[in-house]
């Protein structure tokens, strides 16, 4: 059970997408003194669901700002 979880996606063609879950603490500052693990998602139904979540999150522009 993870306290805070996060998903990572490495974009490719839909049949070659790589999606991983890991602890939200998976940052450089946390990997210097301990081991952090990310696990790949193989189930296609779950990967499809996670892709839909990524699309929703990335399309949200409420209070968004354009940075130059």
PDB file of N, CA, C and O in Angstrom:
ATOM      1  N   UNK A   1       0.850  -1.177   0.000  1.00  0.00           N
ATOM      2  CA  UNK A   1       0.000   0.000   0.000  1.00  0.00           C
ATOM      3  C   UNK A   1       0.896   1.241   0.000  1.00  0.00           C
ATOM      4  O   UNK A   1       1.781   1.377   0.826  1.00  0.00           O
ATOM      5  N   UNK A   2       0.654   2.117  -0.939  1.00  0.00           N
ATOM      6  CA  UNK A   2       1.438   3.341  -1.006  1.00  0.00           C
ATOM      7  C   UNK A   2       0.635   4.494  -0.419  1.00  0.00           C
ATOM      8  O   UNK A   2      -0.569   4.597  -0.638  1.00  0.00           O
ATOM      9  N   UNK A   3       1.308   5.319   0.319  1.00  0.00           N
ATOM     10  CA  UNK A   3       0.690   6.486   0.926  1.00  0.00           C
ATOM     11  C   UNK A   3       0.245   7.464  -0.166  1.00  0.00           C
ATOM     12  O   UNK A   3      -0.871   7.940  -0.168  1.00  0.00           O
ATOM     13  N   UNK A   4       1.134   7.766  -1.076  1.00  0.00           N
ATOM     14  CA  UNK A   4       0.846   8.641  -2.211  1.00  0.00           C
ATOM     15  C   UNK A   4       1.420   7.964  -3.438  1.00  0.00           C
ATOM     16  O   UNK A   4       2.590   7.630  -3.469  1.00  0.00           O
ATOM     17  N   UNK A   5       0.572   7.749  -4.428  1.00  0.00           N
ATOM     18  CA  UNK A   5       1.063   7.074  -5.607  1.00  0.00           C
ATOM     19  C   UNK A   5       1.063   8.008  -6.815  1.00  0.00           C
ATOM     20  O   UNK A   5       0.410   9.036  -6.818  1.00  0.00           O
ATOM     21  N   UNK A   6       1.827   7.629  -7.816  1.00  0.00           N
ATOM     22  CA  UNK A   6       1.934   8.426  -9.024  1.00  0.00           C
ATOM     23  C   UNK A   6       2.106   7.459 -10.189  1.00  0.00           C
ATOM     24  O   UNK A   6       2.600   6.350 -10.020  1.00  0.00           O
ATOM     25  N   UNK A   7       1.680   7.872 -11.351  1.00  0.00           N
ATOM     26  CA  UNK A   7       1.857   7.052 -12.557  1.00  0.00           C
ATOM     27  C   UNK A   7       2.734   7.823 -13.526  1.00  0.00           C
ATOM     28  O   UNK A   7       2.646   9.037 -13.636  1.00  0.00           O
ATOM     29  N   UNK A   8       3.591   7.103 -14.222  1.00  0.00           N
ATOM     30  CA  UNK A   8       4.479   7.676 -15.228  1.00  0.00           C
ATOM     31  C   UNK A   8       4.158   7.024 -16.561  1.00  0.00           C
ATOM     32  O   UNK A   8       3.908   5.825 -16.616  1.00  0.00           O
ATOM     33  N   UNK A   9       4.211   7.792 -17.627  1.00  0.00           N
ATOM     34  CA  UNK A   9       3.984   7.224 -18.957  1.00  0.00           C
ATOM     35  C   UNK A   9       5.137   7.613 -19.864  1.00  0.00           C
ATOM     36  O   UNK A   9       5.572   8.761 -19.873  1.00  0.00           O
ATOM     37  N   UNK A  10       5.610   6.643 -20.610  1.00  0.00           N
ATOM     38  CA  UNK A  10       6.610   6.900 -21.646  1.00  0.00           C
ATOM     39  C   UNK A  10       5.867   6.725 -22.958  1.00  0.00           C
ATOM     40  O   UNK A  10       5.433   5.634 -23.305  1.00  0.00           O
ATOM     41  N   UNK A  11       5.699   7.843 -23.661  1.00  0.00           N
ATOM     42  CA  UNK A  11       4.862   7.832 -24.846  1.00  0.00           C
ATOM     43  C   UNK A  11       5.502   7.073 -25.992  1.00  0.00           C
ATOM     44  O   UNK A  11       6.698   7.105 -26.207  1.00  0.00           O
ATOM     45  N   UNK A  12       4.678   6.394 -26.703  1.00  0.00           N
ATOM     46  CA  UNK A  12       5.071   5.643 -27.895  1.00  0.00           C
ATOM     47  C   UNK A  12       3.792   5.342 -28.652  1.00  0.00           C
ATOM     48  O   UNK A  12       2.768   5.980 -28.437  1.00  0.00           O
ATOM     49  N   UNK A  13       3.825   4.368 -29.500  1.00  0.00           N
ATOM     50  CA  UNK A  13       2.589   3.962 -30.146  1.00  0.00           C
ATOM     51  C   UNK A  13       1.726   3.284 -29.085  1.00  0.00           C
ATOM     52  O   UNK A  13       2.266   2.735 -28.113  1.00  0.00           O
ATOM     53  N   UNK A  14       0.394   3.318 -29.225  1.00  0.00           N
ATOM     54  CA  UNK A  14      -0.467   2.757 -28.173  1.00  0.00           C
ATOM     55  C   UNK A  14      -0.103   1.335 -27.763  1.00  0.00           C
ATOM     56  O   UNK A  14      -0.223   0.977 -26.598  1.00  0.00           O
ATOM     57  N   UNK A  15       0.357   0.522 -28.685  1.00  0.00           N
ATOM     58  CA  UNK A  15       0.712  -0.851 -28.327  1.00  0.00           C
ATOM     59  C   UNK A  15       2.090  -0.949 -27.679  1.00  0.00           C
ATOM     60  O   UNK A  15       2.471  -1.999 -27.185  1.00  0.00           O
ATOM     61  N   UNK A  16       2.842   0.161 -27.677  1.00  0.00           N
ATOM     62  CA  UNK A  16       4.179   0.142 -27.077  1.00  0.00           C
ATOM     63  C   UNK A  16       4.330   1.139 -25.936  1.00  0.00           C
ATOM     64  O   UNK A  16       5.435   1.365 -25.470  1.00  0.00           O
ATOM     65  N   UNK A  17       3.231   1.775 -25.501  1.00  0.00           N
ATOM     66  CA  UNK A  17       3.295   2.679 -24.357  1.00  0.00           C
ATOM     67  C   UNK A  17       3.806   1.929 -23.139  1.00  0.00           C
ATOM     68  O   UNK A  17       3.481   0.762 -22.938  1.00  0.00           O
ATOM     69  N   UNK A  18       4.595   2.624 -22.351  1.00  0.00           N
ATOM     70  CA  UNK A  18       5.072   2.047 -21.102  1.00  0.00           C
ATOM     71  C   UNK A  18       4.529   2.907 -19.978  1.00  0.00           C
ATOM     72  O   UNK A  18       4.775   4.105 -19.931  1.00  0.00           O
ATOM     73  N   UNK A  19       3.772   2.293 -19.093  1.00  0.00           N
ATOM     74  CA  UNK A  19       3.188   3.011 -17.964  1.00  0.00           C
ATOM     75  C   UNK A  19       3.639   2.320 -16.685  1.00  0.00           C
ATOM     76  O   UNK A  19       3.596   1.097 -16.582  1.00  0.00           O
ATOM     77  N   UNK A  20       4.087   3.125 -15.738  1.00  0.00           N
ATOM     78  CA  UNK A  20       4.598   2.617 -14.466  1.00  0.00           C
ATOM     79  C   UNK A  20       3.850   3.289 -13.321  1.00  0.00           C
ATOM     80  O   UNK A  20       3.414   4.426 -13.441  1.00  0.00           O
ATOM     81  N   UNK A  21       3.741   2.596 -12.202  1.00  0.00           N
ATOM     82  CA  UNK A  21       3.267   3.219 -10.967  1.00  0.00           C
ATOM     83  C   UNK A  21       4.434   3.225  -9.990  1.00  0.00           C
ATOM     84  O   UNK A  21       5.282   2.341 -10.009  1.00  0.00           O
ATOM     85  N   UNK A  22       4.444   4.248  -9.161  1.00  0.00           N
ATOM     86  CA  UNK A  22       5.509   4.374  -8.167  1.00  0.00           C
ATOM     87  C   UNK A  22       5.012   5.260  -7.035  1.00  0.00           C
ATOM     88  O   UNK A  22       3.943   5.859  -7.126  1.00  0.00           O
ATOM     89  N   UNK A  23       5.809   5.362  -6.026  1.00  0.00           N
ATOM     90  CA  UNK A  23       5.517   6.266  -4.926  1.00  0.00           C
ATOM     91  C   UNK A  23       5.665   7.701  -5.415  1.00  0.00           C
ATOM     92  O   UNK A  23       6.507   7.997  -6.256  1.00  0.00           O
ATOM     93  N   UNK A  24       4.855   8.598  -4.902  1.00  0.00           N
ATOM     94  CA  UNK A  24       4.971  10.008  -5.271  1.00  0.00           C
ATOM     95  C   UNK A  24       6.281  10.600  -4.764  1.00  0.00           C
ATOM     96  O   UNK A  24       6.670  11.688  -5.158  1.00  0.00           O
ATOM     97  N   UNK A  25       6.984   9.876  -3.903  1.00  0.00           N
ATOM     98  CA  UNK A  25       8.281  10.323  -3.397  1.00  0.00           C
ATOM     99  C   UNK A  25       9.409   9.962  -4.351  1.00  0.00           C
ATOM    100  O   UNK A  25      10.572  10.094  -4.015  1.00  0.00           O
ATOM    101  N   UNK A  26       9.096   9.471  -5.532  1.00  0.00           N
ATOM    102  CA  UNK A  26      10.096   9.024  -6.503  1.00  0.00           C
ATOM    103  C   UNK A  26      10.752  10.242  -7.146  1.00  0.00           C
ATOM    104  O   UNK A  26      10.460  10.624  -8.264  1.00  0.00           O
ATOM    105  N   UNK A  27      11.616  10.899  -6.384  1.00  0.00           N
ATOM    106  CA  UNK A  27      12.327  12.092  -6.838  1.00  0.00           C
ATOM    107  C   UNK A  27      13.814  11.910  -6.545  1.00  0.00           C
ATOM    108  O   UNK A  27      14.194  11.129  -5.682  1.00  0.00           O
ATOM    109  N   UNK A  28      14.619  12.661  -7.254  1.00  0.00           N
ATOM    110  CA  UNK A  28      16.065  12.546  -7.082  1.00  0.00           C
ATOM    111  C   UNK A  28      16.481  12.689  -5.629  1.00  0.00           C
ATOM    112  O   UNK A  28      17.284  11.912  -5.118  1.00  0.00           O
ATOM    113  N   UNK A  29      15.908  13.668  -4.939  1.00  0.00           N
ATOM    114  CA  UNK A  29      16.314  13.885  -3.543  1.00  0.00           C
ATOM    115  C   UNK A  29      16.024  12.672  -2.663  1.00  0.00           C
ATOM    116  O   UNK A  29      16.666  12.463  -1.647  1.00  0.00           O
ATOM    117  N   UNK A  30      15.044  11.841  -3.067  1.00  0.00           N
ATOM    118  CA  UNK A  30      14.706  10.664  -2.273  1.00  0.00           C
ATOM    119  C   UNK A  30      15.450   9.411  -2.712  1.00  0.00           C
ATOM    120  O   UNK A  30      15.406   8.399  -2.026  1.00  0.00           O
ATOM    121  N   UNK A  31      16.098   9.459  -3.857  1.00  0.00           N
ATOM    122  CA  UNK A  31      16.809   8.262  -4.324  1.00  0.00           C
ATOM    123  C   UNK A  31      18.290   8.276  -3.933  1.00  0.00           C
ATOM    124  O   UNK A  31      19.001   7.332  -4.237  1.00  0.00           O
ATOM    125  N   UNK A  32      18.725   9.331  -3.279  1.00  0.00           N
ATOM    126  CA  UNK A  32      20.131   9.413  -2.894  1.00  0.00           C
ATOM    127  C   UNK A  32      20.462   8.509  -1.709  1.00  0.00           C
ATOM    128  O   UNK A  32      21.564   7.992  -1.613  1.00  0.00           O
ATOM    129  N   UNK A  33      19.504   8.302  -0.798  1.00  0.00           N
ATOM    130  CA  UNK A  33      19.793   7.529   0.412  1.00  0.00           C
ATOM    131  C   UNK A  33      18.876   6.323   0.609  1.00  0.00           C
ATOM    132  O   UNK A  33      18.948   5.656   1.627  1.00  0.00           O
ATOM    133  N   UNK A  34      18.000   6.072  -0.360  1.00  0.00           N
ATOM    134  CA  UNK A  34      17.112   4.919  -0.235  1.00  0.00           C
ATOM    135  C   UNK A  34      16.717   4.409  -1.613  1.00  0.00           C
ATOM    136  O   UNK A  34      16.969   5.050  -2.615  1.00  0.00           O
ATOM    137  N   UNK A  35      16.098   3.270  -1.638  1.00  0.00           N
ATOM    138  CA  UNK A  35      15.691   2.655  -2.908  1.00  0.00           C
ATOM    139  C   UNK A  35      14.224   2.972  -3.161  1.00  0.00           C
ATOM    140  O   UNK A  35      13.384   2.780  -2.286  1.00  0.00           O
ATOM    141  N   UNK A  36      13.938   3.494  -4.334  1.00  0.00           N
ATOM    142  CA  UNK A  36      12.558   3.726  -4.760  1.00  0.00           C
ATOM    143  C   UNK A  36      12.293   2.795  -5.929  1.00  0.00           C
ATOM    144  O   UNK A  36      13.158   2.596  -6.788  1.00  0.00           O
ATOM    145  N   UNK A  37      11.122   2.222  -5.979  1.00  0.00           N
ATOM    146  CA  UNK A  37      10.797   1.232  -6.996  1.00  0.00           C
ATOM    147  C   UNK A  37       9.592   1.680  -7.805  1.00  0.00           C
ATOM    148  O   UNK A  37       8.624   2.203  -7.250  1.00  0.00           O
ATOM    149  N   UNK A  38       9.662   1.485  -9.115  1.00  0.00           N
ATOM    150  CA  UNK A  38       8.528   1.720 -10.003  1.00  0.00           C
ATOM    151  C   UNK A  38       8.159   0.379 -10.626  1.00  0.00           C
ATOM    152  O   UNK A  38       9.042  -0.402 -10.987  1.00  0.00           O
ATOM    153  N   UNK A  39       6.876   0.098 -10.738  1.00  0.00           N
ATOM    154  CA  UNK A  39       6.416  -1.177 -11.292  1.00  0.00           C
ATOM    155  C   UNK A  39       5.679  -0.935 -12.600  1.00  0.00           C
ATOM    156  O   UNK A  39       4.837  -0.039 -12.691  1.00  0.00           O
ATOM    157  N   UNK A  40       5.979  -1.724 -13.632  1.00  0.00           N
ATOM    158  CA  UNK A  40       5.291  -1.543 -14.915  1.00  0.00           C
ATOM    159  C   UNK A  40       3.861  -2.072 -14.856  1.00  0.00           C
ATOM    160  O   UNK A  40       3.564  -3.005 -14.123  1.00  0.00           O
ATOM    161  N   UNK A  41       2.993  -1.456 -15.636  1.00  0.00           N
ATOM    162  CA  UNK A  41       1.605  -1.911 -15.771  1.00  0.00           C
ATOM    163  C   UNK A  41       1.524  -2.704 -17.066  1.00  0.00           C
ATOM    164  O   UNK A  41       1.825  -2.182 -18.140  1.00  0.00           O
ATOM    165  N   UNK A  42       1.104  -3.959 -16.982  1.00  0.00           N
ATOM    166  CA  UNK A  42       0.996  -4.811 -18.161  1.00  0.00           C
ATOM    167  C   UNK A  42      -0.447  -4.993 -18.622  1.00  0.00           C
ATOM    168  O   UNK A  42      -0.686  -5.238 -19.794  1.00  0.00           O
ATOM    169  N   UNK A  43      -1.401  -4.904 -17.718  1.00  0.00           N
ATOM    170  CA  UNK A  43      -2.806  -5.126 -18.050  1.00  0.00           C
ATOM    171  C   UNK A  43      -3.306  -4.039 -19.005  1.00  0.00           C
ATOM    172  O   UNK A  43      -3.279  -2.858 -18.668  1.00  0.00           O
ATOM    173  N   UNK A  44      -3.737  -4.432 -20.198  1.00  0.00           N
ATOM    174  CA  UNK A  44      -4.143  -3.467 -21.222  1.00  0.00           C
ATOM    175  C   UNK A  44      -5.365  -2.644 -20.816  1.00  0.00           C
ATOM    176  O   UNK A  44      -5.454  -1.463 -21.134  1.00  0.00           O
ATOM    177  N   UNK A  45      -6.310  -3.247 -20.105  1.00  0.00           N
ATOM    178  CA  UNK A  45      -7.488  -2.492 -19.656  1.00  0.00           C
ATOM    179  C   UNK A  45      -7.087  -1.398 -18.671  1.00  0.00           C
ATOM    180  O   UNK A  45      -7.578  -0.279 -18.740  1.00  0.00           O
ATOM    181  N   UNK A  46      -6.181  -1.727 -17.784  1.00  0.00           N
ATOM    182  CA  UNK A  46      -5.712  -0.752 -16.807  1.00  0.00           C
ATOM    183  C   UNK A  46      -4.888   0.340 -17.485  1.00  0.00           C
ATOM    184  O   UNK A  46      -5.029   1.526 -17.174  1.00  0.00           O
ATOM    185  N   UNK A  47      -4.040  -0.044 -18.458  1.00  0.00           N
ATOM    186  CA  UNK A  47      -3.252   0.943 -19.192  1.00  0.00           C
ATOM    187  C   UNK A  47      -4.177   1.913 -19.944  1.00  0.00           C
ATOM    188  O   UNK A  47      -3.929   3.115 -19.956  1.00  0.00           O
ATOM    189  N   UNK A  48      -5.232   1.395 -20.540  1.00  0.00           N
ATOM    190  CA  UNK A  48      -6.186   2.238 -21.257  1.00  0.00           C
ATOM    191  C   UNK A  48      -6.846   3.226 -20.293  1.00  0.00           C
ATOM    192  O   UNK A  48      -6.985   4.413 -20.591  1.00  0.00           O
ATOM    193  N   UNK A  49      -7.218   2.738 -19.128  1.00  0.00           N
ATOM    194  CA  UNK A  49      -7.844   3.601 -18.113  1.00  0.00           C
ATOM    195  C   UNK A  49      -6.877   4.693 -17.654  1.00  0.00           C
ATOM    196  O   UNK A  49      -7.254   5.854 -17.494  1.00  0.00           O
ATOM    197  N   UNK A  50      -5.615   4.325 -17.442  1.00  0.00           N
ATOM    198  CA  UNK A  50      -4.613   5.299 -17.026  1.00  0.00           C
ATOM    199  C   UNK A  50      -4.346   6.324 -18.129  1.00  0.00           C
ATOM    200  O   UNK A  50      -4.188   7.508 -17.858  1.00  0.00           O
ATOM    201  N   UNK A  51      -4.327   5.876 -19.403  1.00  0.00           N
ATOM    202  CA  UNK A  51      -4.154   6.812 -20.522  1.00  0.00           C
ATOM    203  C   UNK A  51      -5.269   7.854 -20.529  1.00  0.00           C
ATOM    204  O   UNK A  51      -5.028   9.037 -20.743  1.00  0.00           O
ATOM    205  N   UNK A  52      -6.509   7.398 -20.301  1.00  0.00           N
ATOM    206  CA  UNK A  52      -7.650   8.322 -20.248  1.00  0.00           C
ATOM    207  C   UNK A  52      -7.483   9.332 -19.123  1.00  0.00           C
ATOM    208  O   UNK A  52      -7.789  10.510 -19.282  1.00  0.00           O
ATOM    209  N   UNK A  53      -6.964   8.879 -17.988  1.00  0.00           N
ATOM    210  CA  UNK A  53      -6.722   9.792 -16.865  1.00  0.00           C
ATOM    211  C   UNK A  53      -5.655  10.820 -17.223  1.00  0.00           C
ATOM    212  O   UNK A  53      -5.790  11.995 -16.905  1.00  0.00           O
ATOM    213  N   UNK A  54      -4.578  10.368 -17.889  1.00  0.00           N
ATOM    214  CA  UNK A  54      -3.524  11.296 -18.314  1.00  0.00           C
ATOM    215  C   UNK A  54      -4.093  12.355 -19.259  1.00  0.00           C
ATOM    216  O   UNK A  54      -3.791  13.537 -19.128  1.00  0.00           O
ATOM    217  N   UNK A  55      -4.904  11.928 -20.213  1.00  0.00           N
ATOM    218  CA  UNK A  55      -5.501  12.870 -21.170  1.00  0.00           C
ATOM    219  C   UNK A  55      -6.341  13.902 -20.444  1.00  0.00           C
ATOM    220  O   UNK A  55      -6.250  15.100 -20.718  1.00  0.00           O
ATOM    221  N   UNK A  56      -7.146  13.454 -19.485  1.00  0.00           N
ATOM    222  CA  UNK A  56      -7.982  14.374 -18.704  1.00  0.00           C
ATOM    223  C   UNK A  56      -7.127  15.362 -17.922  1.00  0.00           C
ATOM    224  O   UNK A  56      -7.361  16.569 -17.955  1.00  0.00           O
ATOM    225  N   UNK A  57      -6.110  14.861 -17.240  1.00  0.00           N
ATOM    226  CA  UNK A  57      -5.262  15.741 -16.432  1.00  0.00           C
ATOM    227  C   UNK A  57      -4.483  16.729 -17.291  1.00  0.00           C
ATOM    228  O   UNK A  57      -4.349  17.894 -16.945  1.00  0.00           O
ATOM    229  N   UNK A  58      -3.960  16.264 -18.424  1.00  0.00           N
ATOM    230  CA  UNK A  58      -3.151  17.134 -19.274  1.00  0.00           C
ATOM    231  C   UNK A  58      -3.986  18.159 -20.036  1.00  0.00           C
ATOM    232  O   UNK A  58      -3.472  19.190 -20.451  1.00  0.00           O
ATOM    233  N   UNK A  59      -5.279  17.897 -20.210  1.00  0.00           N
ATOM    234  CA  UNK A  59      -6.128  18.851 -20.929  1.00  0.00           C
ATOM    235  C   UNK A  59      -6.743  19.892 -19.991  1.00  0.00           C
ATOM    236  O   UNK A  59      -7.341  20.862 -20.445  1.00  0.00           O
ATOM    237  N   UNK A  60      -6.583  19.710 -18.696  1.00  0.00           N
ATOM    238  CA  UNK A  60      -7.108  20.672 -17.712  1.00  0.00           C
ATOM    239  C   UNK A  60      -6.254  21.941 -17.730  1.00  0.00           C
ATOM    240  O   UNK A  60      -5.077  21.896 -17.436  1.00  0.00           O
ATOM    241  N   UNK A  61      -6.864  23.042 -18.104  1.00  0.00           N
ATOM    242  CA  UNK A  61      -6.119  24.300 -18.138  1.00  0.00           C
ATOM    243  C   UNK A  61      -6.725  25.376 -17.237  1.00  0.00           C
ATOM    244  O   UNK A  61      -6.448  26.544 -17.393  1.00  0.00           O
ATOM    245  N   UNK A  62      -7.557  24.964 -16.283  1.00  0.00           N
ATOM    246  CA  UNK A  62      -8.131  25.902 -15.337  1.00  0.00           C
ATOM    247  C   UNK A  62      -7.000  26.492 -14.504  1.00  0.00           C
ATOM    248  O   UNK A  62      -6.152  25.770 -13.976  1.00  0.00           O
ATOM    249  N   UNK A  63      -6.945  27.776 -14.426  1.00  0.00           N
ATOM    250  CA  UNK A  63      -5.895  28.499 -13.725  1.00  0.00           C
ATOM    251  C   UNK A  63      -4.521  28.245 -14.332  1.00  0.00           C
ATOM    252  O   UNK A  63      -3.496  28.413 -13.679  1.00  0.00           O
ATOM    253  N   UNK A  64      -4.492  27.813 -15.576  1.00  0.00           N
ATOM    254  CA  UNK A  64      -3.221  27.560 -16.259  1.00  0.00           C
ATOM    255  C   UNK A  64      -2.587  28.866 -16.701  1.00  0.00           C
ATOM    256  O   UNK A  64      -3.252  29.874 -16.935  1.00  0.00           O
ATOM    257  N   UNK A  65      -1.305  28.865 -16.834  1.00  0.00           N
ATOM    258  CA  UNK A  65      -0.550  30.044 -17.280  1.00  0.00           C
ATOM    259  C   UNK A  65       0.387  29.624 -18.402  1.00  0.00           C
ATOM    260  O   UNK A  65       0.925  28.516 -18.394  1.00  0.00           O
ATOM    261  N   UNK A  66       0.598  30.525 -19.338  1.00  0.00           N
ATOM    262  CA  UNK A  66       1.556  30.279 -20.403  1.00  0.00           C
ATOM    263  C   UNK A  66       2.895  30.854 -19.953  1.00  0.00           C
ATOM    264  O   UNK A  66       2.995  32.015 -19.598  1.00  0.00           O
ATOM    265  N   UNK A  67       3.912  30.014 -19.914  1.00  0.00           N
ATOM    266  CA  UNK A  67       5.237  30.456 -19.503  1.00  0.00           C
ATOM    267  C   UNK A  67       6.086  30.730 -20.727  1.00  0.00           C
ATOM    268  O   UNK A  67       5.999  30.016 -21.730  1.00  0.00           O
ATOM    269  N   UNK A  68       6.887  31.766 -20.654  1.00  0.00           N
ATOM    270  CA  UNK A  68       7.750  32.110 -21.789  1.00  0.00           C
ATOM    271  C   UNK A  68       9.198  31.848 -21.465  1.00  0.00           C
ATOM    272  O   UNK A  68       9.640  31.875 -20.402  1.00  0.00           O
TER     273      UNK A  68
END
